Coordinates of C-alpha atoms in Angstrom, one line a residue:
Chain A
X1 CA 15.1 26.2 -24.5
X2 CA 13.8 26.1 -28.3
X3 CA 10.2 24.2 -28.8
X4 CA 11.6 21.3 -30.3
X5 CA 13.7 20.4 -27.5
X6 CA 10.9 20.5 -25.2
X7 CA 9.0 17.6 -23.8
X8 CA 5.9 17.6 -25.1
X9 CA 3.3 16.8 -22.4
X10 CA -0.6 15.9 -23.6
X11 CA -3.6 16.6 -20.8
X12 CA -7.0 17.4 -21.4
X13 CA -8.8 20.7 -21.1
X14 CA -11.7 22.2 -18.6
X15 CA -13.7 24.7 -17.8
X16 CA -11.4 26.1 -15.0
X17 CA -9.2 28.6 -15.2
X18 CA -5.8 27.1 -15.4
X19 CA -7.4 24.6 -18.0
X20 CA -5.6 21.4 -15.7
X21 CA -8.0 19.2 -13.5
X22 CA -7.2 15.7 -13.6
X23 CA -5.7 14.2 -10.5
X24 CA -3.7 11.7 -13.4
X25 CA -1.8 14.1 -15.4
X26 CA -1.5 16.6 -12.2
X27 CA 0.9 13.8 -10.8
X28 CA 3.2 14.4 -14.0
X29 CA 2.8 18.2 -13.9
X30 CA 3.9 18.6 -10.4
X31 CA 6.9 15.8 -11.2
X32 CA 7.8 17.9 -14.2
X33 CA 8.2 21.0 -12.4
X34 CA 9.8 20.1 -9.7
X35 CA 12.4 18.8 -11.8
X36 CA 12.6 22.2 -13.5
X37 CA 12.3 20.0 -16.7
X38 CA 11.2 21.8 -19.9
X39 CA 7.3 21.1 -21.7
X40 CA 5.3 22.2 -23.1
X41 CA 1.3 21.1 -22.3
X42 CA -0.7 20.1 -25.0
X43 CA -4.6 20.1 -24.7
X44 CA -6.6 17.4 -26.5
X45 CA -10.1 16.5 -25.9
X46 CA -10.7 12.7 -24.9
X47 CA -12.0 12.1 -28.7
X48 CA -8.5 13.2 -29.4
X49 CA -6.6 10.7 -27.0
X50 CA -6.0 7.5 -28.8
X51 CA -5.6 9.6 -32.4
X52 CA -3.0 11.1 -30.9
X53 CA -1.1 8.2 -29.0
X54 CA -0.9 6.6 -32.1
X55 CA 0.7 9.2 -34.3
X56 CA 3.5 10.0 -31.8
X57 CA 4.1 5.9 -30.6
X58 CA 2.7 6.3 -27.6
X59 CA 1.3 2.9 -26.6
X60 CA -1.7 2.2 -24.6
X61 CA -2.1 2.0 -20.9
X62 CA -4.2 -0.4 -20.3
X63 CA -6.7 -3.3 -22.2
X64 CA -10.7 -2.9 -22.7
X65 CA -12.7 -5.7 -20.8
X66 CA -13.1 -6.3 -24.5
X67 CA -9.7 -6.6 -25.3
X68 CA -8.9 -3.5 -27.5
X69 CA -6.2 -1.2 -26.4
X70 CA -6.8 1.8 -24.2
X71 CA -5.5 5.2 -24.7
X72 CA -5.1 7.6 -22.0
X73 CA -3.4 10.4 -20.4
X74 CA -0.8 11.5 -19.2
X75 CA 1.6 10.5 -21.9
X76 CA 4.5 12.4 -23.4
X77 CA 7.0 12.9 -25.9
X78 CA 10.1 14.0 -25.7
X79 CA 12.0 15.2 -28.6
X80 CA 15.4 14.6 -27.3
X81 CA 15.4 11.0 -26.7
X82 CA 12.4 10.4 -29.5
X83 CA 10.7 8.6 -27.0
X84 CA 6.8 8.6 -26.5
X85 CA 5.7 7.3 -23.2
X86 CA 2.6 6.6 -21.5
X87 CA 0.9 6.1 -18.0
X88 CA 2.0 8.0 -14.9
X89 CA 3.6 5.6 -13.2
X90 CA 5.8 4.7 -16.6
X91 CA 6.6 8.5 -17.3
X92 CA 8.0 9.6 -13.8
X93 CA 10.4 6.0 -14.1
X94 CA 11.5 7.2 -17.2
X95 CA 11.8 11.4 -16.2
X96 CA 14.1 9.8 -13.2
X97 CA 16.1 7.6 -15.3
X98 CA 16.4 9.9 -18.4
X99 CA 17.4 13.5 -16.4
X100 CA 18.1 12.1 -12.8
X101 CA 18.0 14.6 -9.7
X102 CA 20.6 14.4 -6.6
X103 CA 19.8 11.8 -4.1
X104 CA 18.0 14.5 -2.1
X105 CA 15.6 15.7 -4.8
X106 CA 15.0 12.0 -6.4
X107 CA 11.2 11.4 -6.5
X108 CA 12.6 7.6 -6.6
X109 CA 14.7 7.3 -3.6
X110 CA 17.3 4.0 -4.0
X111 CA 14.8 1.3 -2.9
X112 CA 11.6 3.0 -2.8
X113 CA 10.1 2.0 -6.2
X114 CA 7.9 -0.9 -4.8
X115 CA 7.2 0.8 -1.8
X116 CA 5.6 3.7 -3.6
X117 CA 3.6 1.3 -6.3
X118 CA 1.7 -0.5 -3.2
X119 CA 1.5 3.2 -1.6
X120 CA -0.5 4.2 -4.6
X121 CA -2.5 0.6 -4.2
X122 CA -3.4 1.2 -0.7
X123 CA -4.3 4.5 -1.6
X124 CA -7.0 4.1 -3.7
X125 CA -8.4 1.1 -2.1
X126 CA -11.7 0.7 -1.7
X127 CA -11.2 1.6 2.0
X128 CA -9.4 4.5 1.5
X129 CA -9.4 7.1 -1.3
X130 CA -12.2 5.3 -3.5
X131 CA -15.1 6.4 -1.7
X132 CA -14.2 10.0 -3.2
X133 CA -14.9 8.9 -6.3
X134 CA -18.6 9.1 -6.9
X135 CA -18.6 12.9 -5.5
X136 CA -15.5 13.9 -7.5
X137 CA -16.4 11.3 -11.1
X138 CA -19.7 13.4 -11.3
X139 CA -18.2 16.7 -10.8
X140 CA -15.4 16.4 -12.9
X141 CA -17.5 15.4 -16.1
X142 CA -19.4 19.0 -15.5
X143 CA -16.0 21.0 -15.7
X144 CA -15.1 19.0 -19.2
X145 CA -15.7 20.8 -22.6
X146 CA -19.1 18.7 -24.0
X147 CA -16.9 16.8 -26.9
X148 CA -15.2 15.0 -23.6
X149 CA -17.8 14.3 -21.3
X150 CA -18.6 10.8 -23.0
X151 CA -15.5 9.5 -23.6
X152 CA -14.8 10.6 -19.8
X153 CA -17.6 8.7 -18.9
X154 CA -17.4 5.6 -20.9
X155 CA -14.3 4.9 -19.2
X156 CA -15.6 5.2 -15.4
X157 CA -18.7 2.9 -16.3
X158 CA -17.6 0.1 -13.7
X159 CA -18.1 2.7 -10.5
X160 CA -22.1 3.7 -12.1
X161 CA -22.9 -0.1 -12.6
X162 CA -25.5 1.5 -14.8
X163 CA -26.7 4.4 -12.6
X164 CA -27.2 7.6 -13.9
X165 CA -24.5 10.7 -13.6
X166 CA -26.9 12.1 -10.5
X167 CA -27.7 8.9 -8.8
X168 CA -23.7 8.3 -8.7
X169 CA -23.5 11.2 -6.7
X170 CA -24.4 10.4 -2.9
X171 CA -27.4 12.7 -1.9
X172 CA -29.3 13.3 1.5
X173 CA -28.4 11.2 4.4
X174 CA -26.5 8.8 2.2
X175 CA -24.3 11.9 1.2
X176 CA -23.7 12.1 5.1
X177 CA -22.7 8.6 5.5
X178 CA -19.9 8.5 2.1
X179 CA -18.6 11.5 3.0
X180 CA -17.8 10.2 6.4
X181 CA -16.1 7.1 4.4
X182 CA -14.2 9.9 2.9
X183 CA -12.7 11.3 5.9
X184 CA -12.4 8.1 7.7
X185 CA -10.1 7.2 4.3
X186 CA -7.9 10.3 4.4
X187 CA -7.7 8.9 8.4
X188 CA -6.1 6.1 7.2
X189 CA -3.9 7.6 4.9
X190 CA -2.8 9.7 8.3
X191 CA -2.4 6.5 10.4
X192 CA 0.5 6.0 7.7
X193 CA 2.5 8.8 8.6
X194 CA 4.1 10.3 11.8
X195 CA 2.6 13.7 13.2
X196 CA 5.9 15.8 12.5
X197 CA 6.1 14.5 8.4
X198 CA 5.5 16.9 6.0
X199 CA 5.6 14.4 3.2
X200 CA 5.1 10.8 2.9
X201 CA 8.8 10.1 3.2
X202 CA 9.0 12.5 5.9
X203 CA 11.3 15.8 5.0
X204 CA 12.1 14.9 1.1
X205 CA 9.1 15.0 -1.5
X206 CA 8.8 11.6 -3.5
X207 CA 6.2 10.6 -6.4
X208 CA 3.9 9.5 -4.0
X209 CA 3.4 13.2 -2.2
X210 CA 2.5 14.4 -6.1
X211 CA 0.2 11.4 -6.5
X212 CA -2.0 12.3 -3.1
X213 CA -1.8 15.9 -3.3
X214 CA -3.0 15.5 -6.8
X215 CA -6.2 13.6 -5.3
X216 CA -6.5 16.9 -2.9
X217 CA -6.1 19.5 -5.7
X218 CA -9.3 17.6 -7.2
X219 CA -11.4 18.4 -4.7
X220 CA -10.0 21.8 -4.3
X221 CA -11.0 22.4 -7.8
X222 CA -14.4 20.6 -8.0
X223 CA -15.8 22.5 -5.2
X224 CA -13.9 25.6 -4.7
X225 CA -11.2 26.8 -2.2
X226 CA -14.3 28.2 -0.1
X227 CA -16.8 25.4 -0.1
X228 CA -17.8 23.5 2.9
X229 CA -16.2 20.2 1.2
X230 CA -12.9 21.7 0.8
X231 CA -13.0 23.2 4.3
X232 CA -13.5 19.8 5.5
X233 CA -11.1 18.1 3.8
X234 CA -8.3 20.7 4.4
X235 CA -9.4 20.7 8.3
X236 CA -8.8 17.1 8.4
X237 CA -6.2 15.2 10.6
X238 CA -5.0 18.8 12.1
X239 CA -4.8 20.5 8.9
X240 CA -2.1 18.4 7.2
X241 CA -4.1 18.2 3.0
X242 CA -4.6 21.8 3.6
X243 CA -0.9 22.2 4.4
X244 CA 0.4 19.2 1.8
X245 CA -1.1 21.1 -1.0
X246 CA 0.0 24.8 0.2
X247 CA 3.5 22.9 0.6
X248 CA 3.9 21.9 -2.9
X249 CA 2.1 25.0 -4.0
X250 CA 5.2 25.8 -5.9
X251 CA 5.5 23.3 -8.3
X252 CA 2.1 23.8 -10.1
X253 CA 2.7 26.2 -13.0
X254 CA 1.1 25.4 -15.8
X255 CA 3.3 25.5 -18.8
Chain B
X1 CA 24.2 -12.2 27.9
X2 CA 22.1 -14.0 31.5
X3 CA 18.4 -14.5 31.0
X4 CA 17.7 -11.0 32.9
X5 CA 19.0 -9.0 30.4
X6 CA 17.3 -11.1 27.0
X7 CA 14.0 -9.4 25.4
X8 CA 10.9 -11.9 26.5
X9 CA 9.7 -12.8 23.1
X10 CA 6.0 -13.6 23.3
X11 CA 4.7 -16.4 20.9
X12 CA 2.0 -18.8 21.2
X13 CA 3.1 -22.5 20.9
X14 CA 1.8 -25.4 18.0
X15 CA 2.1 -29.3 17.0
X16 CA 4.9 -27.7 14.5
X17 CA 8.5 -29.0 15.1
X18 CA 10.1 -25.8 15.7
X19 CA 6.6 -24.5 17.9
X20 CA 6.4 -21.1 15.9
X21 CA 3.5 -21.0 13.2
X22 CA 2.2 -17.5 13.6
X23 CA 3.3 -14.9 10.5
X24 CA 2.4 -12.0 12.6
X25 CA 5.0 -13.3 15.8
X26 CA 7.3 -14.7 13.3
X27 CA 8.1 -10.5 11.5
X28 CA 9.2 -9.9 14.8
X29 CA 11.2 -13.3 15.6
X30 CA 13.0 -12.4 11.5
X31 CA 13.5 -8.8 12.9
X32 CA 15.4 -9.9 16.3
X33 CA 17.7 -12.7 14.6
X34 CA 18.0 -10.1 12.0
X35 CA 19.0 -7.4 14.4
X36 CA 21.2 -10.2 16.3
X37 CA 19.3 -9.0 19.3
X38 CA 19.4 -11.5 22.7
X39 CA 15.7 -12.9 23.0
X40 CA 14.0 -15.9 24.6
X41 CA 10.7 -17.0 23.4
X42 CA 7.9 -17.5 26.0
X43 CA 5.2 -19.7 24.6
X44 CA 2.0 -19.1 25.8
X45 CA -1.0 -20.4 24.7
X46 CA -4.2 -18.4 23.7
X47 CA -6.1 -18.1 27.0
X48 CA -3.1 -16.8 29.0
X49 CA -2.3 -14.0 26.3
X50 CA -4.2 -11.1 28.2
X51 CA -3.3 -12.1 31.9
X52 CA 0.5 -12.4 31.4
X53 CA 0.1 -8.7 29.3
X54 CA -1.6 -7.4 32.1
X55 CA 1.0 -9.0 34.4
X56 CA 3.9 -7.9 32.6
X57 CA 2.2 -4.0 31.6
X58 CA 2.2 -4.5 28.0
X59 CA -0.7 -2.7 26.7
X60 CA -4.2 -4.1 24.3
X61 CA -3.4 -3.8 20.5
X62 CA -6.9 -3.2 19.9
X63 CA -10.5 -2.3 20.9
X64 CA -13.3 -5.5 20.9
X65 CA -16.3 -4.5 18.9
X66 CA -17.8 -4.2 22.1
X67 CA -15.2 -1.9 23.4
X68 CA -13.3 -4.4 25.5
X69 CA -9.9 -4.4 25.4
X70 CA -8.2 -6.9 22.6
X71 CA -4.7 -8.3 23.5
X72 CA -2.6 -10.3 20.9
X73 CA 0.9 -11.6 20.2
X74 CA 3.6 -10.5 19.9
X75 CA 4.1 -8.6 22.6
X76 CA 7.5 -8.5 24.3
X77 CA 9.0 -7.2 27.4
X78 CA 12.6 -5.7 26.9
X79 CA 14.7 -6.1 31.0
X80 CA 17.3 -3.7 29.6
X81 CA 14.6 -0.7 29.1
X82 CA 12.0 -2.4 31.7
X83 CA 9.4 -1.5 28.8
X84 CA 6.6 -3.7 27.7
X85 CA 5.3 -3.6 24.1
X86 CA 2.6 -4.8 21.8
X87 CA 1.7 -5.0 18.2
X88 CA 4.6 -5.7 15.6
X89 CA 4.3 -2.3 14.4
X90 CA 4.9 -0.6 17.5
X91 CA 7.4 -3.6 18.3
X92 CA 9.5 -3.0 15.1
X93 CA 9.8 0.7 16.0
X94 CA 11.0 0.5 19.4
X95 CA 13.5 -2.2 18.4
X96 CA 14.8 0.1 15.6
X97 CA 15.2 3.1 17.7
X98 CA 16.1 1.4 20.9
X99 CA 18.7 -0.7 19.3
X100 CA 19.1 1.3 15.7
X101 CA 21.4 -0.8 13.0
X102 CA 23.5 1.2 10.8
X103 CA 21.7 2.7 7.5
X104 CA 22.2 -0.2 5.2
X105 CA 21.1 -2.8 8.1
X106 CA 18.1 -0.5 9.1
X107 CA 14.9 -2.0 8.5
X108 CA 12.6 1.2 8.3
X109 CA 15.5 3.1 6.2
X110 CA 15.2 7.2 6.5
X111 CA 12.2 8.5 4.7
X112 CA 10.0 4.7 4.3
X113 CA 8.0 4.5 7.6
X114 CA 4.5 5.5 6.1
X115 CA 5.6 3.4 2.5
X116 CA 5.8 0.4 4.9
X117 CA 2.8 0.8 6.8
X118 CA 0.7 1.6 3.5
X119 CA 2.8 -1.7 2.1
X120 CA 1.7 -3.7 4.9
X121 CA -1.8 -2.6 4.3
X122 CA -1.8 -3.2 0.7
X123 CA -0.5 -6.7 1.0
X124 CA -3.3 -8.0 3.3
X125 CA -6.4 -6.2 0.9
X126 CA -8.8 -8.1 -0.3
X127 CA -7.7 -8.5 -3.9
X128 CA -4.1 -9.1 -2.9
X129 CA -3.5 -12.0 0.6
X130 CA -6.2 -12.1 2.1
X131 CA -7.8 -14.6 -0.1
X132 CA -5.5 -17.1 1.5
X133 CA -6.9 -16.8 4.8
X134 CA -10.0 -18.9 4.1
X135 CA -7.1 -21.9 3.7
X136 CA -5.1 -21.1 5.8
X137 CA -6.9 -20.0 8.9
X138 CA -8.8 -23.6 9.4
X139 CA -5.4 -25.2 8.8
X140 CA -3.9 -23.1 11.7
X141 CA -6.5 -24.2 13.8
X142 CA -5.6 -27.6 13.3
X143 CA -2.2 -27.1 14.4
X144 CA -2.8 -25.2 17.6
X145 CA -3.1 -27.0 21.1
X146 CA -6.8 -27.7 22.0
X147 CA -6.4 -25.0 24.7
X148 CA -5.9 -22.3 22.1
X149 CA -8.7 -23.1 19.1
X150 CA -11.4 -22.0 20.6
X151 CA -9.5 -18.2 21.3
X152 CA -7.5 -18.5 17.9
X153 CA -11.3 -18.6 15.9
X154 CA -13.1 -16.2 18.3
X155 CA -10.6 -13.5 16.7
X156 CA -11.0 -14.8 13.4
X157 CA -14.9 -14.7 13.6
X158 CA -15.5 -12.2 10.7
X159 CA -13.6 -13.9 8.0
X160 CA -16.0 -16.6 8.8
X161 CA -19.3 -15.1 8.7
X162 CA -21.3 -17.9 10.6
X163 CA -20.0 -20.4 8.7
X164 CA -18.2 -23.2 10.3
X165 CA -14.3 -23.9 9.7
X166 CA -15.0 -27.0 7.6
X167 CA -17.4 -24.8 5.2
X168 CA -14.5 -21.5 5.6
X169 CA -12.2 -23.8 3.4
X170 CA -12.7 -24.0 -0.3
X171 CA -13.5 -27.1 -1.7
X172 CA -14.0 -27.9 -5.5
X173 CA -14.3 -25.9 -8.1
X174 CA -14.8 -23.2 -5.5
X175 CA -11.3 -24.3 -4.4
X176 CA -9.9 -23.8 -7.7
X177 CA -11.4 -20.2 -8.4
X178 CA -10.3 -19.0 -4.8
X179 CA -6.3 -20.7 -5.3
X180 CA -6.6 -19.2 -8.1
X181 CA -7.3 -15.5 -6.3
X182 CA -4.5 -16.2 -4.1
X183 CA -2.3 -16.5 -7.4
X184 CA -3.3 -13.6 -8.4
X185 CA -2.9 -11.4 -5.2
X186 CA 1.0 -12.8 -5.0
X187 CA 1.0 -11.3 -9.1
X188 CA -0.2 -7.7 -7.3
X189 CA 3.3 -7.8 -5.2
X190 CA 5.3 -9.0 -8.2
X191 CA 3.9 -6.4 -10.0
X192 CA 5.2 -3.7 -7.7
X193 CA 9.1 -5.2 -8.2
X194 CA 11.3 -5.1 -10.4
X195 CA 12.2 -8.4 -12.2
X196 CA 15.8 -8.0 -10.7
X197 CA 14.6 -6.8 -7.2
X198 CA 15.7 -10.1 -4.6
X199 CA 13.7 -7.9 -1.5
X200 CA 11.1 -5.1 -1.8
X201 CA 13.4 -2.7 -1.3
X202 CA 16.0 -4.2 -3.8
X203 CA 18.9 -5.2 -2.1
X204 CA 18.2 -4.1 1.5
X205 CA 16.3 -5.8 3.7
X206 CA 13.3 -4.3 5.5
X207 CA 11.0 -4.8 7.6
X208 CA 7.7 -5.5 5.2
X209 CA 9.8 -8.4 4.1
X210 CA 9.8 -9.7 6.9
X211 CA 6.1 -9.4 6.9
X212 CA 5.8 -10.8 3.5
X213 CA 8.2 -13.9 4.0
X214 CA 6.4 -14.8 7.4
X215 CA 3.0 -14.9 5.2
X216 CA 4.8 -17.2 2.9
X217 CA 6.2 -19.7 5.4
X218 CA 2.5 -19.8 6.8
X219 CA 1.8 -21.4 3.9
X220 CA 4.2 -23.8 3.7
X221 CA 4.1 -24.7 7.2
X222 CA 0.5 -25.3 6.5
X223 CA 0.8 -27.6 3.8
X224 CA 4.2 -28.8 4.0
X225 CA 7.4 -28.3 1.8
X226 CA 6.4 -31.4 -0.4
X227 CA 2.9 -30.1 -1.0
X228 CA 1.1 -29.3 -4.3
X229 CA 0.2 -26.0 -2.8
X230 CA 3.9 -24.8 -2.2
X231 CA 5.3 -25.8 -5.3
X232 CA 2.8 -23.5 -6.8
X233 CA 3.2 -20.6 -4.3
X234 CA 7.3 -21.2 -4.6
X235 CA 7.2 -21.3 -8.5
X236 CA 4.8 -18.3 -9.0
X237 CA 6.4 -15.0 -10.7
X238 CA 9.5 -17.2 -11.8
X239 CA 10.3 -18.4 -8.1
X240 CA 10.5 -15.1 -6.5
X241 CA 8.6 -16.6 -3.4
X242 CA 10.5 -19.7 -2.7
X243 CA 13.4 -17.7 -3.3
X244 CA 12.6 -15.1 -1.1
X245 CA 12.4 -17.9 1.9
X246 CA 15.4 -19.5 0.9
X247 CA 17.3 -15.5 0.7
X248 CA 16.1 -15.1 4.3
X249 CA 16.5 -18.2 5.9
X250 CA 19.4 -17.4 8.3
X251 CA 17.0 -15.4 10.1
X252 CA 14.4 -18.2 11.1
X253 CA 16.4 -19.5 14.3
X254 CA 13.6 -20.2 17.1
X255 CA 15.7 -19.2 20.4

């Protein structure tokens, strides 16, 4: 497949060794492979985000309190159609529309669409996957290249509330008590599915597997595959993040 | 089919017309009709709830804060199996496997289970319905038999937070901001449709809409077909809630 037929697929850099980090772009990485579509990633600092989106008609994902447009990633472009897209949840409808998969490899099973939108809600509840946030937001803005840490930031300000970086990040016995609000929200995400299911729809892997395993990547790469945290977390509810993200292990190239 | 043989539907009664009120008894009651299963309803009011579950073997759906056993409606006892059940969730699954519909009449389709669950648990969060307790759960008071207030509240104690019912319900410009809330939870579930979807699964029925429709005739048995309050709840998201009533009305027989 010649470069300009490939879709073009924008994500930003780290410090780790594959480069990829974010749990919003890994959602579209995983999607992409497993559709055995060809892309191509390209790495842009933050600073280079909205820049970027506008040259190549990719529109913003959301609006600033303020009311300006914000840029973000993932987005793509993809050179067959001419089409730039943006936000997760807008680029896997259109990778399932525009270069469908059999009913048994659809990450959109017939009916599922608003199913898997409140799924990703309930997810990252406040009850449920949020709590993660003020270990993981810290930790990921050390990984970034310095030109991204701000703009990284700027956009997370709601969760400080004007604390500082290290008073975001739960110390002592507080530490104890959120990262007990972090297990008792992967607990919940359990009570959702039976003991025997593999995935969230049971034996077939749908957008919402890549969306959570995504979140369990994260931590895998903030604190290492032999921390305490990721030990934890993979120990969890008889095992089943450590086996979700071993089970999808094979659609995380990074092209 | 003779009496012996009919699943004992347990509901608790009201000053209502038809009797039935409750949205979490009424999922159940669209599920049976829906599944044309034989069923009587058994009103009981509030205080006999746990004996005739103890009686009849059907188990507490939950845990008292101070570890006491909770037992609720619905519950039902099915002759045919000699099995007593609780809690709608556990209800709906015993009814689909015990009596299982063909695929397109399923309502937990192959592959959705944990997508309804998280559903059902992103419909009632607090930025979505539960704003509309703190109308409707004084209003349901109201329309319960003397014998059952008292029991109906105690379970409803948190929502309250020491406050009485009179000061639960908005009032003012207070009302205003919190109908407003309620607005904008119903936008949340519109927002995870599609325009052309008439169910949340598109064109099959499931169960979570049966859980969403039984929240929406709450309301307008609360205030009443001719009420401001259910024009605005029917007319929100270009009618998708009335019409959603209206799409599922053959299933609302009270046997």
């Amino acid at each position: 497949m010649s470069a300009a037929t490939e879709i073009q697929f924008y994500d930003i850099p780290s410090k780790t060794k594959s480069n990829a980090w974010s749990p919003n772009t890994w959602r579209i990485r995983y999607a992409l492979n497993y559709k055995r579509l060809p892309y191509k990633t390209i790495w842009i600092e933050y600073p280079e985000i909205a820049p970027t989106c506008k040259k190549i008609g990719a529109p913003p994902s959301a609006t600033k309190p303020d009311g300006s447009p914000y840029y973000s990633v993932p987005f793509i472009y993809d050179p067959k159609t001419r089409k730039a897209i943006s936000d997760s949840i807008i680029i896997i409808q259109y990778l399932e529309k525009t270069y469908p998969s059999s009913p048994e490899r659809s990450l959109i099973p017939s009916g599922t669409w608003a199913l898997q939108l409140a799924f990703i809600d309930a997810l990252f509840a406040p009850s449920v996957v949020f709590p993660l946030f003020q270990f993981a937001v810290p930790r990921s803005a050390s990984m970034l290249h310095e030109t991204s840490v701000e703009h990284y930031l700027e956009a997370r300000r709601e969760l400080f509330g004007g604390r500082t970086l290290a008073e975001v990040d739960p110390k002592g016995e507080d530490r104890v008590l959120e990262w007990k609000k972090v297990e008792k929200g992967f607990g919940v995400v359990n009570s959702w599915l039976k003991p025997e299911d593999r995935f969230v729809g049971g034996e077939q892997i749908i957008f919402v597997d890549f969306v959570l395993v995504s979140v369990l990547r994260w931590i895998r790469e903030i604190w290492g595959e032999d921390s305490s945290e990721w030990r934890d977390v993979s120990s969890w509810n008889e095992g089943r993040w450590g086996n979700l993200v071993k089970d999808l292990e094979e659609y995380t190239t990074v092209l």
